[in-house]
Backbone as a ProteinNet text record, in pm:
[ID]
protein_1_A
[PRIMARY]
MKPGFILIDDNGVIRGANEEGRDIILGLPSLFPEPKQADMLALRRLVDGEASGSPELPVEISVDLLTDGLMEAPQVLLTVRAKWAVAERRRRILVDRYRMTAAEVRLAELLMDGLTPTAASEKLEISIHTVRTYLKRLYNKVGVRAQAGLVRALLKAEQE
[TERTIARY]
-938.9	-1057.5	-997.4	-1097.2	-1080.3	-1054	-999.7	-966.7	-1077.2	-1144.9	-1246.8	-1202.5	-1247.9	-1226.3	-1338.1	-1310.2	-1403.4	-1342.8	-1442	-1419.8	-1450.8	-1373.1	-1425.3	-1381.2	-1482.1	-1437.5	-1369.1	-1329.8	-1244.9	-1321.2	-1445.1	-1558.8	-1569.1	-1500	-1525.8	-1641.8	-1735.3	-1839.3	-1804.4	-1867	-1823.7	-1916.9	-1832.1	-1883.6	-1906.9	-1828.4	-1859.7	-1785.5	-1815.6	-1745.8	-1769.9	-1674.1	-1710.2	-1771.1	-1831.8	-1902.2	-1828.9	-1700.9	-1630.2	-1617.4	-1623.2	-1609.8	-1744.4	-1836.5	-1991.8	-1992.2	-1932.2	-1966.8	-1861.3	-1772.1	-1658.1	-1765.1	-1808	-1895.1	-1991.1	-2071.8	-2198.2	-2148.6	-2036.3	-1979.9	-1911.1	-1882.9	-1802.4	-1870.2	-2003.7	-2056	-2026.9	-2017.2	-1981.6	-1836.5	-1761.7	-1604.4	-1557	-1632.5	-1575.4	-1731.6	-1756.9	-1897.6	-1934.8	-1858.3	-1899.7	-1772.7	-1796.1	-1674	-1640.9	-1512.2	-1455.4	-1414	-1412.7	-1368.9	-1230.4	-1138.2	-990.2	-965.9	-1062.6	-1033	-1071.6	-1188.6	-1222.3	-1128	-1055.4	-941.1	-829.5	-779.4	-662.8	-700.6	-842.4	-882.2	-850.8	-872.2	-895.8	-730.6	-651.3	-491.6	-460.8	-498.7	-438.4	-468.3	-611	-647.5	-577.9	-544.7	-463.8	-329.8	-271.5	-151.9	-55.4	-121	-56.7	-19.1	-39.4	-55.8	71.1	89.7	242.3	230.8	148	123.3	-31.2	-65.7	-201	-255.4	-408.5	-443.3	-454	-436.6	-441.6	-580.5	-606.6	-740.9	-684.1	-827	-824.1	-790	-773.6	-739.6	-637.9	-562	-474	-514	-495.1	-568	-439.5	-454.3	-375.7	-449.9	-391.6	-467.3	-406.5	-474	-444.5	-518	-450.9	-531.6	-565.8	-659.1	-685.2	-739.1	-660.1	-684.5	-686	-797.1	-783.9	-880.2	-861.9	-931.1	-1095.9	-1128.2	-1269.8	-1347.9	-1259.1	-1373.3	-1353.1	-1456.1	-1485.8	-1366.4	-1344.8	-1230.4	-1180.1	-1047.8	-984.1	-1066	-1040.6	-1100.1	-1009.6	-1039.7	-936.2	-981.5	-905.2	-933.5	-867.9	-949.2	-902.7	-917.1	-821.2	-792.7	-792.9	-893.9	-895.7	-890.5	-773.7	-760.6	-756.1	-817.3	-816	-674.9	-610.9	-485	-456.2	-545.4	-539.3	-505.9	-585.2	-581	-437.9	-378.9	-243.2	-154	-140.6	-48.4	-68.1	-194.1	-212.5	-156.5	-158	-106.9	51.5	93	246.9	310.9	241.6	261.3	243.1	160.4	146.3	256.9	283.6	413.7	533.6	547.4	687	680.7	578.9	573.2	563.6	466.7	479.5	590.3	640	770.3	887.8	922.9	1045.9	1030.3	952.3	906.9	962.3	931.2	973.9	900.7	967.2	883.9	816.8	706.8	631	752.1	853.1	929.8	1028	1067.7	1125.1	1029.2	909.1	818.3	810.9	786.6	790.4	903.6	1028.1	1137.3	1144.6	1099	1112.6	1022.9	917.3	834.4	895.4	925.4	968.5	1098.2	1207.2	1277	1234.6	1102.5	1056.7	978.1	959.6	898.3	1006.6	1130.2	1254.8	1314.8	1285.7	1344	1481.6	1578	1711.4	1706.3	1786.2	1823.2	1805.9	1857	1849.7	1737.8	1666.1	1527.4	1431.6	1466.4	1360.9	1376.9	1506	1524.7	1455.8	1449.9	1373	1234.2	1179.5	1034.6	981.2	1076.3	1027.9	1061.6	1155.3	1166.8	1255.4	1355.2	1459.3	1607.4	1695.5	1828.7	1848.6	1971.3	2014.7	2088.1	2144.4	2213.7	2093	1983.9	1898.3	1844.2	1828.3	1802	1894.3	2027.9	2151.2	2125	2073.4	2057	1943.8	1831.4	1725.5	1778.7	1863.9	1903.2	1981.3	2071	2133.4	2033.1	1956.2	1845.3	1791.5	1738	1637.2	1764.9	1869.5	1954.6	1977.2	1990.6	1992.6	1869	1746.4	1618.4	1597	1643.4	1604.2	1697.6	1841.8	1934.4	2004.5	2035.6	2080.6	2206.6	2308.4	2414.4	2404.3	2311.4	2310.6	2183	2181	2037.2	1963.9	2044.4	1973.6	1916.9	2000.3	1968.2	1824.5	1854.5	1716.8	1586.6	1596.1	1495.1	1447.6	1540.8	1519.8	1423.4	1471.7	1406.4	1288.7	1234.3	1130.1	996.4	1054.3	978.4	932.5	1035.7	1011.4	915	923.7	816.3	686.5	691.6	556.2	483	558.1	496.2	453.1	497.6	478.6	345.3
1029.5	938.9	887.5	908.9	880.7	718.7	648.5	525.8	472.4	355.7	292.4	226	258.8	194.3	100.8	-20.5	-146.3	-178.9	-166.2	-248.2	-384.4	-478.1	-602.8	-660.3	-751.8	-790.7	-949.7	-1013.2	-1129.2	-1243.2	-1239.9	-1322.5	-1291.4	-1180.4	-1163.7	-1089.7	-1047.7	-956.8	-816.3	-761.2	-623.6	-507.7	-450.5	-364.8	-219.9	-180.1	-36.1	10.1	114.5	126.2	299.9	374.7	504.3	483.1	584	602.7	503	543	450.6	297.7	291.7	133.3	62.2	161.7	93.8	62.4	147.2	138.1	19.5	11.1	-123.9	-259.1	-243.8	-374.1	-383.1	-292.2	-302.7	-343.3	-319.1	-337.2	-468.7	-533.6	-654.9	-775.3	-787.4	-879.7	-861.1	-766.4	-714.4	-729.8	-712.3	-724.1	-895.4	-937.3	-1063.3	-1182.3	-1200.2	-1275.5	-1357	-1456.1	-1528.9	-1550.2	-1531.2	-1573.9	-1710.9	-1749.5	-1870.1	-1910.7	-2038.5	-2064.1	-2044.5	-2075.1	-2031.8	-1879.6	-1796.1	-1649.1	-1622.5	-1671.3	-1641.9	-1690.5	-1811.9	-1859.6	-1775.6	-1729.8	-1624	-1491	-1425.4	-1321.1	-1360.9	-1462	-1511.9	-1501.5	-1557.5	-1546	-1445.1	-1355.4	-1214.5	-1116.1	-1163.4	-1115.5	-1146.3	-1282.3	-1348.4	-1304.7	-1251.1	-1207	-1331.2	-1425.8	-1520.9	-1551.3	-1418	-1436.9	-1439.3	-1529.6	-1524.9	-1497.9	-1382.9	-1349.6	-1323.6	-1232.5	-1199.5	-1224.4	-1255.5	-1261.2	-1128.1	-1148	-1016.7	-950.6	-831	-762.9	-620.2	-574.1	-436.9	-333.6	-381.8	-287.2	-332.2	-216.8	-249.8	-227.1	-335.1	-353.9	-350.8	-259.2	-255.6	-329.2	-396.1	-447	-395.4	-356.4	-298.8	-369.6	-422.5	-487.4	-377.7	-368.7	-278	-309.5	-290.9	-351.4	-252.1	-234.7	-163.7	-213.5	-145.8	-213.4	-205.9	-119.2	-81	-192.1	-260.4	-342.7	-475.4	-539.2	-679.1	-790.3	-762.4	-849.7	-755.3	-800.6	-718.4	-700.1	-611.5	-568.2	-538	-553.8	-529.8	-419.6	-315.8	-214.9	-238.7	-231.2	-272.7	-158.6	-105.1	37	-6.1	16.1	-45.1	100.9	103.2	197.3	118.7	183.2	147.8	157.5	46.8	51.9	148.2	175.2	279.9	428.8	434.6	581.2	579.8	466.8	463.2	497.7	435.1	461.7	594.6	651.4	801.4	911.2	850.6	951.9	971.2	813.7	832.5	913.5	902.3	968.5	1119	1186.8	1305.5	1337.5	1268.9	1320.1	1341.2	1246.1	1238.7	1363.6	1388.8	1481.8	1625.8	1667.7	1758	1816	1738.9	1742.7	1768.2	1672.4	1646.6	1698.6	1722.3	1763.5	1653.6	1532	1408.7	1434.5	1387.1	1365.6	1213.5	1194.2	1054.8	939.4	968.1	855	836.8	930.7	900	868.8	902.5	852.5	716.3	652.6	499.1	427.4	490.2	422.6	433	554.7	556.6	467	458.5	372.9	209.2	176.6	37.5	10.8	112.4	148.1	111.3	186.8	192.9	53.5	-19.1	-143.6	-247.3	-217.6	-329	-361	-345.5	-361.8	-301.2	-379.1	-310	-220.2	-163.6	-65.9	-169.4	-284	-393.2	-434.6	-482.1	-538.8	-436.4	-292.9	-172.2	-157.9	-166.4	-159.8	-238.1	-370.6	-489.6	-475.3	-423.4	-403.3	-292.1	-171	-54.7	-73.2	-164.8	-179.2	-78.3	-35.8	54.9	12.2	68.1	27.2	68.2	-8.7	25.8	149.6	215	332.5	441.2	422.5	532.2	516.5	426.7	396.4	485.4	453.6	542.7	685.6	734.7	871.5	905.4	838.9	886.8	888.2	790.5	772.7	899.6	944.4	1057.6	1202.8	1194.9	1327.2	1317	1183.6	1152.9	1180.3	1160.3	1185.1	1340.7	1418.5	1556.9	1607.9	1557.9	1615.3	1594.3	1473.8	1435.1	1498.5	1516.7	1567.5	1440.3	1339.1	1224.2	1181.9	1087.7	1068	899.5	831.8	673.3	625.6	510	460.4	422	390.7	374.2	488.4	593.9	730.8	770.5	754.5	790.6	700.6	563.7	498.9	531.8	570.1	593.9	735.3	819.7	953	950.4	884	858.2	784.1	662.6	595.8	706	786.4	873.6	956.4	1037.5	1132	1070.7	936.1	867.9	852.6	853.6	826.1	947.9	1076	1208.5	1231.2
-176.4	-118.8	15	92.1	260.9	242.7	357.2	392.7	454.7	428.1	496.8	634.8	726.3	871.9	903.6	948	960.5	1109.9	1214.8	1334	1351.1	1388.6	1383.5	1514.3	1569.9	1717.4	1690.1	1803.6	1804.2	1756.6	1728.6	1664.5	1530.5	1464.9	1335	1335.7	1405.9	1405.3	1373.9	1261.7	1270.2	1334.8	1415	1534.9	1491	1397	1345.7	1218.8	1156.5	1022.2	989.9	936.9	875.1	752	699.2	587.6	475	440	344.2	395.6	507.6	528.2	509.1	549	500	363.9	286.3	123.2	79	143.8	112.4	151.2	252.3	306	223.2	190.3	103.9	-48.3	-93.7	-221.7	-239.6	-105.6	-100.8	-197.3	-206.6	-290.9	-432.2	-490.3	-625.5	-657.3	-541	-550.9	-544	-445.9	-424.7	-429.2	-548.7	-536.7	-465.3	-398.1	-308.7	-194.1	-77.7	11.5	-2.6	-13.5	-11.3	106.3	154	287.7	303.1	206.2	190.8	212.6	184.2	178.8	323.6	391.8	521.9	628	603.2	663.2	665.6	531.3	508.1	602.6	575.5	671.7	822.3	878.6	1011.2	1045.5	956.2	1005.9	1003.1	907.9	890.2	1047.1	1078.4	1209.2	1310.8	1320.2	1417.6	1418.1	1311.1	1295.9	1257.8	1168.8	1125.3	982.5	893.1	763.4	718.3	598.5	560.1	387.2	391.1	246.2	258.2	148.3	124.5	1.7	-12.9	-126.5	-216.5	-349.5	-439.3	-419.2	-350.1	-358.6	-420.4	-458.3	-527.1	-430.5	-285	-182.6	-97.9	-31.2	51.8	190.7	285	394.5	529.2	615.2	726.7	851.6	950.4	1038.5	1179	1265.4	1414.1	1513	1606.8	1728.8	1811.6	1861.3	1972.3	2083.2	2194.6	2328.5	2436.6	2521.6	2628.8	2737.5	2855.6	2962.3	2966.3	2875	2864.9	2768.5	2677.9	2596.3	2656.6	2612.8	2665.6	2615.1	2479.3	2425.3	2298.9	2261.8	2182.4	2062	1992.1	1858.6	1759.4	1634.4	1512	1440.7	1411.3	1298.3	1183.5	1080.9	951.8	873.9	843.7	750	601.4	500.6	389.7	270.6	205	82	-33.5	-147.3	-264.2	-331.2	-362.4	-450	-514.8	-609.4	-720.3	-636.1	-527.8	-447.6	-374.4	-329.5	-269.8	-377.2	-482	-620	-654	-649.4	-717.3	-593.4	-483	-383.2	-384	-395	-417.3	-526.4	-650.5	-777.3	-764	-683.4	-659.8	-564.9	-473.6	-367.7	-467.9	-566.8	-621.1	-737	-788.3	-866.5	-818.7	-719	-640.4	-563	-482.5	-391.7	-472.2	-555.5	-635.4	-792.9	-832.5	-978.8	-1052.7	-1053.4	-1126.6	-1285.2	-1348	-1470.7	-1485.3	-1572.9	-1561.2	-1565.9	-1659	-1686.2	-1536.6	-1459.6	-1336.6	-1225.4	-1252.3	-1126.7	-1159.4	-1295	-1291.4	-1227	-1271	-1201	-1055.3	-1009.6	-851.3	-799.6	-855.9	-775.4	-794	-884.9	-917	-815.5	-798.4	-685.2	-536.7	-519.8	-409	-368.7	-476.7	-445.6	-446.4	-425.7	-414.2	-547.4	-660.3	-778.4	-796.4	-842	-894.9	-1002.5	-1050.3	-1144.8	-1258.3	-1274	-1396.6	-1409.6	-1311.2	-1289.8	-1353.1	-1280.3	-1358.9	-1498.1	-1551	-1685.2	-1754.1	-1745.8	-1795	-1790.8	-1680.8	-1667	-1728.3	-1753.8	-1825.2	-1964.2	-2011.3	-2147.1	-2198.1	-2113.8	-2138.4	-2130.6	-2171.3	-2128.8	-1993	-1956.3	-1841.1	-1837.1	-1938.8	-1931.5	-1903.4	-1962.3	-1947.5	-1802.7	-1763.7	-1607.7	-1526.3	-1556.3	-1482.4	-1494.9	-1619.3	-1661.4	-1558.5	-1559	-1470.2	-1349.4	-1268.7	-1143.8	-1102.5	-1192.5	-1164.1	-1145.4	-1229.4	-1223.2	-1082.6	-1058	-939.2	-817	-800.5	-707	-673.8	-800.1	-788.7	-736.2	-795.2	-733.8	-604.7	-526	-411.2	-320.9	-377.9	-297.7	-209.9	-291.4	-212.1	-334.3	-268.5	-377.9	-403.4	-338.6	-368.1	-376.9	-452.8	-447.1	-317.2	-214.6	-89.9	-21.7	-41.7	19.6	-76.2	-195.6	-281.6	-229	-213.3	-169.8	-34.5	52.7	191.6	206.2	126.3	123.8	57.2	-42.3	-122.3	-29.7	33.6	146.7	250	311	429.7	385.1	251.1	200.2	182.5	157.7	155.1	251.2	371	496.3	577	535.4	599.6	568
[MASK]
++++++++++++++++++++++++++++++++++++++++++++++++++++++++++++++++++++++++++++++++++++++++++++++++++++++++++++++++++++++++++++++++++++++++++++++++++++++++++++++++

């Protein structure tokens, strides 16, 4: 699934969007029945670079400020991706590149999200000994010797 791109000027007016972005805009009423003032203020803070957290949305949004000498005012480019698509892409990379099993993928995702092995064992409801066994397999598959190297390599692979 391609990401949606939505171009918004400094007044919050939508200036353009690709096809996926238009689909997102058209689908907003069904995703968010009525915009709330707090949500609009949160979006404004996000656009202004003042957000200290984000509302839980079914999409992942990245915000880029666009400025150059040709524009009357700065504009913001919102890149919108469905969270399920981001997660699916991550899983596909882990399986295709490193030949991870489903259990190894679940552990790797939790480690990439910042959980400790102990916290991951609790979340997955498996013993810490099982987590350590999976970690040894992951180190071997990824070609690293420690957890920090594992997470760094996996996050780098995700960005490529």
